[in-house]
Coordinates of C-alpha atoms in Angstrom, one line a residue:
X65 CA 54.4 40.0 51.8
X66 CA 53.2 43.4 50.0
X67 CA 56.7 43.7 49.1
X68 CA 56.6 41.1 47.4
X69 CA 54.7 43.1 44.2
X70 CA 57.1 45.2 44.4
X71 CA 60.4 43.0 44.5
X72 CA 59.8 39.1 43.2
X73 CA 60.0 37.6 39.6
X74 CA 62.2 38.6 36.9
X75 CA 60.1 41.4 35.3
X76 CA 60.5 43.3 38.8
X77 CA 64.5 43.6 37.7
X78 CA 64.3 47.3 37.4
X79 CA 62.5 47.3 40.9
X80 CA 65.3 45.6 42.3
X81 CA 68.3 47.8 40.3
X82 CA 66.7 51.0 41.6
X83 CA 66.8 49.6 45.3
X84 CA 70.6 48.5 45.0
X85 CA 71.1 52.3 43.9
X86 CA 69.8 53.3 47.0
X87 CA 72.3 51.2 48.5
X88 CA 70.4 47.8 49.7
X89 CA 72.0 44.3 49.1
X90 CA 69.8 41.0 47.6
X91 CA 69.7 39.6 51.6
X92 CA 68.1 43.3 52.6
X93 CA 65.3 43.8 50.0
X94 CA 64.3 40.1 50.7
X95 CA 63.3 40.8 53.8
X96 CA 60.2 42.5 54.8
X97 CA 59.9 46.1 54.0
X98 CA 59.2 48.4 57.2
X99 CA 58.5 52.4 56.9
X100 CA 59.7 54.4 59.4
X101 CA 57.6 57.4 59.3
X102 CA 59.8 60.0 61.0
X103 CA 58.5 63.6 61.2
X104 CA 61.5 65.2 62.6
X105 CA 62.1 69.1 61.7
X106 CA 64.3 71.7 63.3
X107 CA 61.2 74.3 64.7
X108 CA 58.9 71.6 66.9
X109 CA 60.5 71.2 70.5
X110 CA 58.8 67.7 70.8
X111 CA 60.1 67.1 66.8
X112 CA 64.1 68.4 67.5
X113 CA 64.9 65.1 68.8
X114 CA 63.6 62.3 66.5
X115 CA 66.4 61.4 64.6
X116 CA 67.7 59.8 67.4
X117 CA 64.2 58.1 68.0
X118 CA 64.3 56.7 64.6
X119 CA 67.5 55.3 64.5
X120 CA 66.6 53.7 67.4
X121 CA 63.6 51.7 65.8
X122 CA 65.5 51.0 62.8
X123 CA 67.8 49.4 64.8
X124 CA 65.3 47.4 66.1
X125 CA 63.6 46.5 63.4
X126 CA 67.2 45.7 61.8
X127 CA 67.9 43.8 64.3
X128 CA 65.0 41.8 64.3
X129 CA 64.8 40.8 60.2
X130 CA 62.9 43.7 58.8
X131 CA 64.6 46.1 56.3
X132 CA 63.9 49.8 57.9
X133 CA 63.1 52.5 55.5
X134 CA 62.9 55.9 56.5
X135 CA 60.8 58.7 55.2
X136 CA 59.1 62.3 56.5
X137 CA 56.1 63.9 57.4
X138 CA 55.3 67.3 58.4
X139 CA 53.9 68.6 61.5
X140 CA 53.0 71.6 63.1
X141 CA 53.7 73.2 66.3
X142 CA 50.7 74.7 67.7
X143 CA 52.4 76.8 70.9
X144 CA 54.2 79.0 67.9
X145 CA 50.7 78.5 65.1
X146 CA 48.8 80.3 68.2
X147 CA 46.8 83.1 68.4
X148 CA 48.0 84.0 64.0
X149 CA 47.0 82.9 60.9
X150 CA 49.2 79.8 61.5
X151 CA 46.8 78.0 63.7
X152 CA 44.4 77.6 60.5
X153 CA 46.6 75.2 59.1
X154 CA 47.4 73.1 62.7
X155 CA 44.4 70.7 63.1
X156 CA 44.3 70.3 58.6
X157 CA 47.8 69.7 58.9
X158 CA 46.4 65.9 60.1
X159 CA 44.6 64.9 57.4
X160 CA 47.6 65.7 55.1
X161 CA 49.8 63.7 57.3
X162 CA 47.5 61.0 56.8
X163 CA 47.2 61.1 53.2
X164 CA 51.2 61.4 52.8
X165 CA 51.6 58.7 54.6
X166 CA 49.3 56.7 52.5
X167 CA 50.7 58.0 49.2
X168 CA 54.1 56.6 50.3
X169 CA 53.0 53.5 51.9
X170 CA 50.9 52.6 49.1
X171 CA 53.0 53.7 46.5
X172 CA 56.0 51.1 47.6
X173 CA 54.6 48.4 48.8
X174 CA 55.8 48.5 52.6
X175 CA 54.8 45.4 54.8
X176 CA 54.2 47.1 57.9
X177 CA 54.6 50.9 59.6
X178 CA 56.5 52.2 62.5
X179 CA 55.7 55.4 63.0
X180 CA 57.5 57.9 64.6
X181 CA 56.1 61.1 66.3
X182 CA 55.1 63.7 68.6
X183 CA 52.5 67.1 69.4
X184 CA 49.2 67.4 68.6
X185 CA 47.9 67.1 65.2
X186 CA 50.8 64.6 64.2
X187 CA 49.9 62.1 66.7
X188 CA 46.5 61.2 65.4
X189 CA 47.9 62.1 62.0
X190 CA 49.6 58.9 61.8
X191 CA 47.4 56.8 64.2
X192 CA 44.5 57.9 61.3
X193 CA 46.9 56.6 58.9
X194 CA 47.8 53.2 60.3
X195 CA 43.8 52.4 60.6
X196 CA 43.1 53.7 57.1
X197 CA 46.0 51.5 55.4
X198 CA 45.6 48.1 57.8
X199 CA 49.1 46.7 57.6
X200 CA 51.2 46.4 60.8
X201 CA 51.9 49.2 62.6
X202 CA 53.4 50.7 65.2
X203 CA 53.1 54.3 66.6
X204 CA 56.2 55.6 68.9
X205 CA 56.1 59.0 70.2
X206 CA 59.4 61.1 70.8
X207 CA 58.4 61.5 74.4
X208 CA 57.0 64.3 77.2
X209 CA 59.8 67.3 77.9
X210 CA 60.4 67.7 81.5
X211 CA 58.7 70.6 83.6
X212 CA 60.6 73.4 83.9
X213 CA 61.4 75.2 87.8
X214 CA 61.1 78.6 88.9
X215 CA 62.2 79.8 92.4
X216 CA 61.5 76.1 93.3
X217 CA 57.9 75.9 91.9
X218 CA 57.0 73.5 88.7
X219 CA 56.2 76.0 85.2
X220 CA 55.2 74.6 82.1
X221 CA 54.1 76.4 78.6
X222 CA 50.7 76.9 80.2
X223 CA 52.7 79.0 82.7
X224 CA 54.4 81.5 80.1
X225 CA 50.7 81.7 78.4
X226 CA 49.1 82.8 81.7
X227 CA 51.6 85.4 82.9
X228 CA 51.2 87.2 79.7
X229 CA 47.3 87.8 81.1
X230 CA 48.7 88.6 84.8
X231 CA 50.9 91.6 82.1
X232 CA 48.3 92.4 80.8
X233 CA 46.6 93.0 84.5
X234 CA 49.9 94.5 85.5
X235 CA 50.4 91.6 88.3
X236 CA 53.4 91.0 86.3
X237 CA 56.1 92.9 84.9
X238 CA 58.1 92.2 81.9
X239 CA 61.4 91.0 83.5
X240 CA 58.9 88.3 85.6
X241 CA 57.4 87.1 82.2
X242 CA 61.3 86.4 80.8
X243 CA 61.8 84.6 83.5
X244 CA 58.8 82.1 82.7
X245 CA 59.5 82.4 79.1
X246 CA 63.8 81.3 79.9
X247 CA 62.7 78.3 82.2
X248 CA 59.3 76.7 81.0
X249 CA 60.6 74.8 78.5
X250 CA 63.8 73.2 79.4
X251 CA 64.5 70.8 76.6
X252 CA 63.0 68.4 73.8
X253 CA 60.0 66.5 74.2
X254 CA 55.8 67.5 74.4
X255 CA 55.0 70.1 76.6
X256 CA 54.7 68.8 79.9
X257 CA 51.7 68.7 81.0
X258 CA 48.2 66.7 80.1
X259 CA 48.1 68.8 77.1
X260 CA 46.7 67.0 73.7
X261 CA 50.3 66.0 72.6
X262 CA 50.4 64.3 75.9
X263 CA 47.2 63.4 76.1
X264 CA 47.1 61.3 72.5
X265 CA 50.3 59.8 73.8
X266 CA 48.6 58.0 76.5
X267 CA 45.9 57.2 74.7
X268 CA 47.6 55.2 72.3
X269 CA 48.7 52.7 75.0
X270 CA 44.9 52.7 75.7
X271 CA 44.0 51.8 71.6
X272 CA 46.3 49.4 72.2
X273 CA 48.9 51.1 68.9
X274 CA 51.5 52.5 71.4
X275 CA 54.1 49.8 73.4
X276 CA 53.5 50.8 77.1
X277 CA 55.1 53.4 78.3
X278 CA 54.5 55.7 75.0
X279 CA 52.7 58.0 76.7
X280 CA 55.0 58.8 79.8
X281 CA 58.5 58.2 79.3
X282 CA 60.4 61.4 78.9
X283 CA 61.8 62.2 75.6
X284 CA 65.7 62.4 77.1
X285 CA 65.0 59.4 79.1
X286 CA 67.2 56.6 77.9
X287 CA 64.3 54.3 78.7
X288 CA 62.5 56.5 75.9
X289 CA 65.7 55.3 73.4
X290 CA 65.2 51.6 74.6
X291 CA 61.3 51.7 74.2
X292 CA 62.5 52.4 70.5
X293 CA 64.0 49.9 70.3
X294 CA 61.5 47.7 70.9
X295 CA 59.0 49.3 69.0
X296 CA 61.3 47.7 66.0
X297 CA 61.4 44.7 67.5
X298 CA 58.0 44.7 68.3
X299 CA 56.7 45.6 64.5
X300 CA 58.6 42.4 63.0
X301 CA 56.1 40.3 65.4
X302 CA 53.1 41.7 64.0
X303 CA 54.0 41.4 60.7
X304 CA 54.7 37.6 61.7
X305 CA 51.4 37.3 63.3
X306 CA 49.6 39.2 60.7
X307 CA 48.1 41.4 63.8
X308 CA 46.9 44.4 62.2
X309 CA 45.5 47.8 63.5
X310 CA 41.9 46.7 62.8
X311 CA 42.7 44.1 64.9
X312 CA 43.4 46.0 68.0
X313 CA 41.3 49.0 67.3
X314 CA 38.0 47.9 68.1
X315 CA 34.7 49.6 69.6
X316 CA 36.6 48.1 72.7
X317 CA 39.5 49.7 72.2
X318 CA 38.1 53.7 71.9
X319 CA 36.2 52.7 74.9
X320 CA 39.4 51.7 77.0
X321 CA 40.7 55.0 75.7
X322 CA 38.2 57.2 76.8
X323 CA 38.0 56.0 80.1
X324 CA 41.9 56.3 80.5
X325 CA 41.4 60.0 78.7
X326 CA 38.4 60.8 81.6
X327 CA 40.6 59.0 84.2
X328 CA 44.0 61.2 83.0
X329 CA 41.7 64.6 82.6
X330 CA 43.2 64.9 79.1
X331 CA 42.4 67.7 76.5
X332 CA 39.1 68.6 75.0
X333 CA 40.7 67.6 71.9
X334 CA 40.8 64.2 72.0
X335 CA 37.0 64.6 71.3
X336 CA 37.7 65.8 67.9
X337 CA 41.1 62.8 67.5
X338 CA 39.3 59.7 69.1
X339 CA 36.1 60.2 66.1
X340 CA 38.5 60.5 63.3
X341 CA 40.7 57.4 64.2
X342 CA 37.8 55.8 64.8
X343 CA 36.6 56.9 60.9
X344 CA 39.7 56.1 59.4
X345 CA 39.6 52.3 61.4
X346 CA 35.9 51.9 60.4
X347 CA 34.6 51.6 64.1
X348 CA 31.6 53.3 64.6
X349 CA 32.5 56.2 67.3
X350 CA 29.4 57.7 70.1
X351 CA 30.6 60.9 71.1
X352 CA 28.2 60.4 73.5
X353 CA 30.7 57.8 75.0
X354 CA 32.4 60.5 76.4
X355 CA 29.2 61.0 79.6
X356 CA 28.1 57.4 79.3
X357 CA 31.8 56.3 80.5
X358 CA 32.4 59.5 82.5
X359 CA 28.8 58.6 85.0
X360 CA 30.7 55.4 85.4
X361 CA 34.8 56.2 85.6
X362 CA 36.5 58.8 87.9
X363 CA 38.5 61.8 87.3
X364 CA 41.9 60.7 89.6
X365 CA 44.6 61.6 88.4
X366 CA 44.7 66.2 88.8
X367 CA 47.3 66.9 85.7
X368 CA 48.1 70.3 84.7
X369 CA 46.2 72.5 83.5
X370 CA 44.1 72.0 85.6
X371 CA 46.3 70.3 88.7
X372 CA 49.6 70.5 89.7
X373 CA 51.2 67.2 88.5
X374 CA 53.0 66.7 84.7
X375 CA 53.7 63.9 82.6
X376 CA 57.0 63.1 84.3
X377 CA 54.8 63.0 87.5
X378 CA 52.3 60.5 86.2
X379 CA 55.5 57.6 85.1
X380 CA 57.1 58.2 88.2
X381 CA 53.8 56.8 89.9
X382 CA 53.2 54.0 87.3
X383 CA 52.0 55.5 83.8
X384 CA 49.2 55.0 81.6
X385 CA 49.6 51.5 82.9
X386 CA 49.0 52.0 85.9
X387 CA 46.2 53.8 85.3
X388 CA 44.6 51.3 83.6
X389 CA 45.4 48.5 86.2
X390 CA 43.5 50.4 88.7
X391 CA 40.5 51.0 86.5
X392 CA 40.8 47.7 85.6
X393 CA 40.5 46.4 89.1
X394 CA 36.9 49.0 89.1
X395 CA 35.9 46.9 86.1
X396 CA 36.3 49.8 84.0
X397 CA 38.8 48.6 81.3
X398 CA 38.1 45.5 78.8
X399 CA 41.0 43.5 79.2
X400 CA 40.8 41.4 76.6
X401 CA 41.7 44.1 73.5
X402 CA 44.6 43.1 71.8
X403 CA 47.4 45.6 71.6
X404 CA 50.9 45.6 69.2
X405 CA 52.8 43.7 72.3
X406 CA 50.8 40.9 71.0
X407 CA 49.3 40.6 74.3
X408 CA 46.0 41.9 75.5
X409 CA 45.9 44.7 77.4
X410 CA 45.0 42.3 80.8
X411 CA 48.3 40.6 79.8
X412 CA 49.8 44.1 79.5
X413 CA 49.0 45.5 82.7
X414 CA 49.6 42.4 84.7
X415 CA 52.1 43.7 86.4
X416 CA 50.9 47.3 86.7
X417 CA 50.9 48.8 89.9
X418 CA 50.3 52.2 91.5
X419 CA 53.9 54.0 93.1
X420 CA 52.1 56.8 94.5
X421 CA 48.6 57.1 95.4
X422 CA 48.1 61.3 94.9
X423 CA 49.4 61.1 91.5
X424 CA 46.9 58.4 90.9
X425 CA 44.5 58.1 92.8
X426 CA 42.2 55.1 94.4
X427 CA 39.0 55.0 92.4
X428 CA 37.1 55.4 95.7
X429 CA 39.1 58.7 96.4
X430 CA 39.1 60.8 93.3
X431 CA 39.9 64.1 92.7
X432 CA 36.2 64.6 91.0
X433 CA 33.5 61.8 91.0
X434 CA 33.4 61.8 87.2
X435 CA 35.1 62.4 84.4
X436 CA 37.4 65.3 82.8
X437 CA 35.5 65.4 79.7
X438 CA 32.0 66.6 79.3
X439 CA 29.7 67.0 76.2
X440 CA 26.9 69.4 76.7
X441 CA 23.7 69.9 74.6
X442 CA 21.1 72.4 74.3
X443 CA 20.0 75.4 72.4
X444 CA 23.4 76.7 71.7
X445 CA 24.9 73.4 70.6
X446 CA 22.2 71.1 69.5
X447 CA 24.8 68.9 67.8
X448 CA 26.8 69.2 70.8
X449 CA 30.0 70.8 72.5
X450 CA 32.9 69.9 74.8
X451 CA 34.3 71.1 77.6
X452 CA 37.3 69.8 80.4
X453 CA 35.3 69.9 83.3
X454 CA 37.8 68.6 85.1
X455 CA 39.7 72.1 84.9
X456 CA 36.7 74.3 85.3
X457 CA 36.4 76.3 89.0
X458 CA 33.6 74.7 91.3
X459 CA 31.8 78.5 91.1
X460 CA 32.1 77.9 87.3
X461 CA 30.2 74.4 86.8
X462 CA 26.9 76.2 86.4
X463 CA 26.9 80.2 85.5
X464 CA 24.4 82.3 83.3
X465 CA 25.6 85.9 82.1
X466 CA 25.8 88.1 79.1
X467 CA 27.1 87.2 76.1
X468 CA 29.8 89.4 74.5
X469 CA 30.2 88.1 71.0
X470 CA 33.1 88.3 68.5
X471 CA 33.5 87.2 65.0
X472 CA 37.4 85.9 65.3
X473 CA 39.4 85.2 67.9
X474 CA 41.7 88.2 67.4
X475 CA 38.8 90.6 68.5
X476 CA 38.4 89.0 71.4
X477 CA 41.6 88.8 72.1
X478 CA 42.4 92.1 71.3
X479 CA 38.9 93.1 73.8
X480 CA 40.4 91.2 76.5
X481 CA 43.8 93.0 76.4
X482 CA 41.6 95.7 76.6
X483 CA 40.4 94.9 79.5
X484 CA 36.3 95.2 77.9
X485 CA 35.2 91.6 79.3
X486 CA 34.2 92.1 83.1
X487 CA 33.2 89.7 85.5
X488 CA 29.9 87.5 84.7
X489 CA 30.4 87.2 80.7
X490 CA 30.3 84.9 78.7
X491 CA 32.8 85.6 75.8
X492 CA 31.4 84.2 72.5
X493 CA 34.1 83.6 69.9
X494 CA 32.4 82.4 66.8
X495 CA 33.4 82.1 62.7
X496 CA 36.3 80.1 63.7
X497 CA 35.1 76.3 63.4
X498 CA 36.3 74.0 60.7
X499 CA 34.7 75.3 57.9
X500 CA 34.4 79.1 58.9
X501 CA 37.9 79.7 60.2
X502 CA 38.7 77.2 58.5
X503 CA 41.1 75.1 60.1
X504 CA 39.3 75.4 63.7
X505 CA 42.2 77.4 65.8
X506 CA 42.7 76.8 69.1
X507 CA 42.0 79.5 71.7
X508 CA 45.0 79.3 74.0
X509 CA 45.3 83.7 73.8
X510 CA 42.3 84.1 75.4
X511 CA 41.7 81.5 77.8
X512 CA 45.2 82.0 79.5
X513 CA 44.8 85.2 79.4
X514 CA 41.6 85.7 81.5
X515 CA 43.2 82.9 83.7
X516 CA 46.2 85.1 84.4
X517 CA 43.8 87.9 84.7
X518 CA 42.4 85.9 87.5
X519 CA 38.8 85.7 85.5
X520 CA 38.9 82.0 84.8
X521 CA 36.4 81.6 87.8
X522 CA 33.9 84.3 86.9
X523 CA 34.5 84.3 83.0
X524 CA 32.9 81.5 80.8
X525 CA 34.0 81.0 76.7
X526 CA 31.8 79.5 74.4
X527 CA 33.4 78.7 70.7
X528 CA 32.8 76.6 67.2
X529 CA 36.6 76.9 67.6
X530 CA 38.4 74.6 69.8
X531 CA 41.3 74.9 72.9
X532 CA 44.1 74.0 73.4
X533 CA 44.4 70.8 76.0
X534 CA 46.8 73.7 78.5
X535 CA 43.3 75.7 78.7
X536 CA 41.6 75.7 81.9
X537 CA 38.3 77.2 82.8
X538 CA 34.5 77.5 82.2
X539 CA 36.2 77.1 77.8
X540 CA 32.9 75.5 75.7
X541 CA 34.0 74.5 72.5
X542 CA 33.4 73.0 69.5
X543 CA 30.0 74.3 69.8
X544 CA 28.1 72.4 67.0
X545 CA 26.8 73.2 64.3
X546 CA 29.5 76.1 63.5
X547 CA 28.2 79.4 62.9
X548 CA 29.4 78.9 59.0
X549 CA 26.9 76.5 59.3
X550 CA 24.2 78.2 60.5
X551 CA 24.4 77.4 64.0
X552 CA 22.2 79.0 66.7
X553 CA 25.6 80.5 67.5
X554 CA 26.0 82.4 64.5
X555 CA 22.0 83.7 65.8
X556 CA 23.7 85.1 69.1
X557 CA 23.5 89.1 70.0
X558 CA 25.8 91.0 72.2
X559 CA 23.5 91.0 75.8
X560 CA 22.0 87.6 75.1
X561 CA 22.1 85.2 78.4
X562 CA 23.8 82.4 77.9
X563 CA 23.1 79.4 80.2
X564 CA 26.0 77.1 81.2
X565 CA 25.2 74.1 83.1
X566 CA 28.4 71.6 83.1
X567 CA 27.0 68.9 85.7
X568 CA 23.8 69.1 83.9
X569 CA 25.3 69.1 80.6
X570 CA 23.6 72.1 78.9
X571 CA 24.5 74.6 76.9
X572 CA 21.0 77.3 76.1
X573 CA 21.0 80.3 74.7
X574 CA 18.2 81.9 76.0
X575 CA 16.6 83.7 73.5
X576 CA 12.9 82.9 72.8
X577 CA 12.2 80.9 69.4
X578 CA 9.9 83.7 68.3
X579 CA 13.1 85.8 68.1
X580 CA 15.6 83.1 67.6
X581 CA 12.9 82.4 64.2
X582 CA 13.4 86.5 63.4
X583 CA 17.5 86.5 63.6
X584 CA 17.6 83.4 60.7
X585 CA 15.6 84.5 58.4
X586 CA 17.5 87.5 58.5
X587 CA 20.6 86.2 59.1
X588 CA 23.4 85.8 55.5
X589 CA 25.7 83.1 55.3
X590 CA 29.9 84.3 56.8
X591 CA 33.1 82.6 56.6
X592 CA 36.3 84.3 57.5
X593 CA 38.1 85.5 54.3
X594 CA 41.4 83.6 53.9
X595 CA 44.1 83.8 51.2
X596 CA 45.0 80.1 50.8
X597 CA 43.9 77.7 48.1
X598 CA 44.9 75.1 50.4
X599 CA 42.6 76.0 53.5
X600 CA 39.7 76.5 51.0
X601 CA 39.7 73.5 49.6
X602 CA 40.0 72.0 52.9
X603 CA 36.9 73.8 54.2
X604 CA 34.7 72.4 51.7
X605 CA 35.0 69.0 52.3
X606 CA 35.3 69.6 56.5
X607 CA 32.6 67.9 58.7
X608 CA 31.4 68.9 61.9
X609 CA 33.8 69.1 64.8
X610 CA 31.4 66.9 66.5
X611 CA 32.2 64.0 63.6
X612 CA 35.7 64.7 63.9
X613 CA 36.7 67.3 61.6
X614 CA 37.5 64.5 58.8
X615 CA 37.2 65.4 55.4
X616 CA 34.4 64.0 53.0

């Protein structure tokens, strides 16, 4: 065992005094040592609860042979980092999560890793971590919250996001938006809908890192306690096997998880999670993946944003299981991946099957023919760019107009408040990818509000920035390369046409090369000032959004 170094032989006396200060018996450190990576804190609502989700895999793992030994992480909430300078720090936030985890892992010897977590950045945080370190692991997320009801309809986050664009239209008064804001979020757990939180959950059970069920069980769902439970138990048979995540995540394996992510609908994000867990395992990652897949698997199961269902929805009707059982049965899934049940995932889904049929639908009736996900190319992304075509109106799938360009995201916010963006633009929000904001913020503001505004159908937004997986429309993002960069987006003039062609995936600015060849030369390097010796470190060493943010 790696313990072992740390525990064994006479000259490891001191070792062992310091661990029976902490408490631990002879019978306990001989055992195999399991971290229990819990980032719990009191200001996350899918965080609040973890303390209970950790003692439940230390149980486990207790109770199976291992010693459990607890220790933090941070994390970050993006629904209160939005739209401030807060959101720089949100999608950084995951390397340091991965690097802690390393420090601590590494620096005492642990056998194997269970690790405990929830929201967006912390999710592939610690899934980056377990493929960079290689021992046993585990990753068990705190679980989905429940969808809040108003006047008998379903309202999530998304929701509370939107009305404060119908305000701003004056389709909705102040005492209507408290009465979103009291009953969105009704308790503990991700937000509800196929958000990237939820999203990475389910995709975990697609890598093949999460026990199934990770994805969809609510977070106050006793089931969600049990599944903890067995995550511990779980943990002690890899270390017993020696199955380790480099094992299970294989080329294979990201391709099972984007065709359960372009199945699902899931956020734009995962484009920027799936590279850099890919990185950190070694596996060499195509974002291309994402249209070569989506030609081939459907888009069936309509989650919000862009439907009406949520996550509690999608494990009523089966889960991510599920899901994969019925892609499996198109041929779309490779069964034989080997997952931390120490089963493959044919084994896994064996038993699978679909409760109800317009929550998940029958391959041959989808609710689009292809994918969620799209990556478009063209003169305004030559590196590439992403989009959730899956939420974008029909009338939106292919739309030219003018751009109206904006060096941060709190001038276009602030124009769209002002009601300045009409009908037909394209709203160009540049200066904020990883290395120019730095920190790539999400751009929640302004896509909800021109979807509460009722412009999400005659409005596109094109960004180096990214969204957040609750944005719905014609939203372009991490348009590559950045403008910091000297992307053709940092070339773009208020008036230019912008081209959008989703189905053909293309993104042109059309601007002839003559004068596209004028703007450079004139053109002088920009990156948003920022007062944090943090963040500027971090954007030197950023790569593309399009290689997954990691750092160099």
């Amino acid at each position: 065992m790696r313990s072992d170094k740390a525990k064994l032989g006479p000259e490891r006396a001191p070792h062992r005094a310091l661990l029976k200060a902490a408490g631990y018996t002879d019978w306990e450190i001989a055992r195999p040592w399991v971290g229990v990576v819990n980032s719990y804190n009191q200001i996350i609502p899918g965080h609040v609860h973890l303390r209970r989700i950790t003692e439940a895999v230390k149980a486990g793992v207790y109770a199976a042979g291992g010693l459990p030994v607890e220790f933090p992480t941070i994390g970050v909430c993006d629904g209160i980092a939005m739209n401030h300078m807060g959101m720089k720090f949100s999608l950084p936030s995951r390397e340091l999560i991965m690097d802690s985890i390393e420090v601590m892992a590494q620096g005492h010897a642990f056998d194997a890793l269970v690790l405990v977590t929830n929201c967006d950045k912390i999710i592939p945080g610690m899934a980056m971590a377990a493929a960079r370190l290689n021992i046993p692991s585990i990753v068990i997320s705190g679980g989905p919250m429940l969808t809040g009801t108003l006047n008998g309809k379903a309202v999530d986050l998304n929701t509370v996001f939107e009305t404060v664009g119908k305000r701003i239209a004056g389709t909705a008064s102040d005492a209507d938006l408290l009465d979103v804001e009291n009953a969105a979020c009704p308790g503990c757990g991700s937000c509800s809908g196929m958000f990237t939180a939820n999203t990475m959950n389910c995709l975990l059970e697609a890598l093949g890192l999460g026990l199934p069920g990770n994805g969809t069980i609510p977070a106050v769902y006793s089931a969600r306690d049990r599944l903890a439970k067995e995550a511990g138990r779980a943990i002690m048979n890899l270390v017993e096997k020696g199955i380790k995540p480099r094992d299970i995540l294989t080329r294979e394996a990201f391709e099972n998880a984007v065709a359960v992510d372009l199945a699902l609908g899931g956020s734009t994000n995962t484009a920027l999670h799936l590279p850099a867990i890919a990185w950190a395992a070694g596996v060499d990652f195509d974002i291309e993946s994402f249209n070569r897949i989506g030609d081939k698997v459907p888009h069936i199961c309509s989650m919000s944003p862009g439907g009406s269902y949520h996550i509690q929805d999608l494990y009523g009707a089966g889960g991510v299981q599920a899901v994969m059982a019925r892609l499996a049965a198109g041929g779309l899934i490779h069964g034989d991946c080997l997952t931390v049940t120490g089963k493959t995932q044919g084994e896994n889904i064996s038993g699978a099957r679909v409760k109800d049929d317009e929550v998940i639908r029958p391959l041959d009736r989808p609710y689009h023919a292809k994918g969620g996900l799209a990556i478009l190319h063209g003169s305004l992304a030559p590196d590439g760019s992403v989009v959730k075509q899956a939420a974008v109106a029909p009338e939106m799938l292919v739309h030219t107009g003018p751009a109206r360009v904006f060096d941060s995201e709190e001038k276009a916010f602030a124009a769209i408040k002002a009601r300045k963006i009409i009908d037909g633009d394209v709203v160009v929000i540049r200066y904020e990818g990883p290395k120019g904001g730095p920190g790539m913020r999400e751009m929640l503001s302004p896509t909800s509000a021109l979807a509460g505004m009722g412009m999400d159908k005659t409005v596109a937004l094109v960004t180096d920035g990214r969204f957040s997986g609750a944005s719905r429309g014609a939203s372009i993002g991490h348009v590559s390369p950045e403008a910091a960069a000297g992307g053709p987006i940092a070339l773009v003039r208020e008036g230019d046409l912008i081209g959008v062609d989703i189905p053909g995936k293309k993104l042109d600015l059309l601007v002839g090369e003559a004068e596209l060849a004028r703007r450079r030369a004139e053109w002088k390097p920009y990156v948003q000032p920022v007062e944090s010796a943090f963040l500027n470190r971090y954007r030197r060493a950023v790569t593309s959004g399009m290689k997954g943010a990691v750092l160099e």
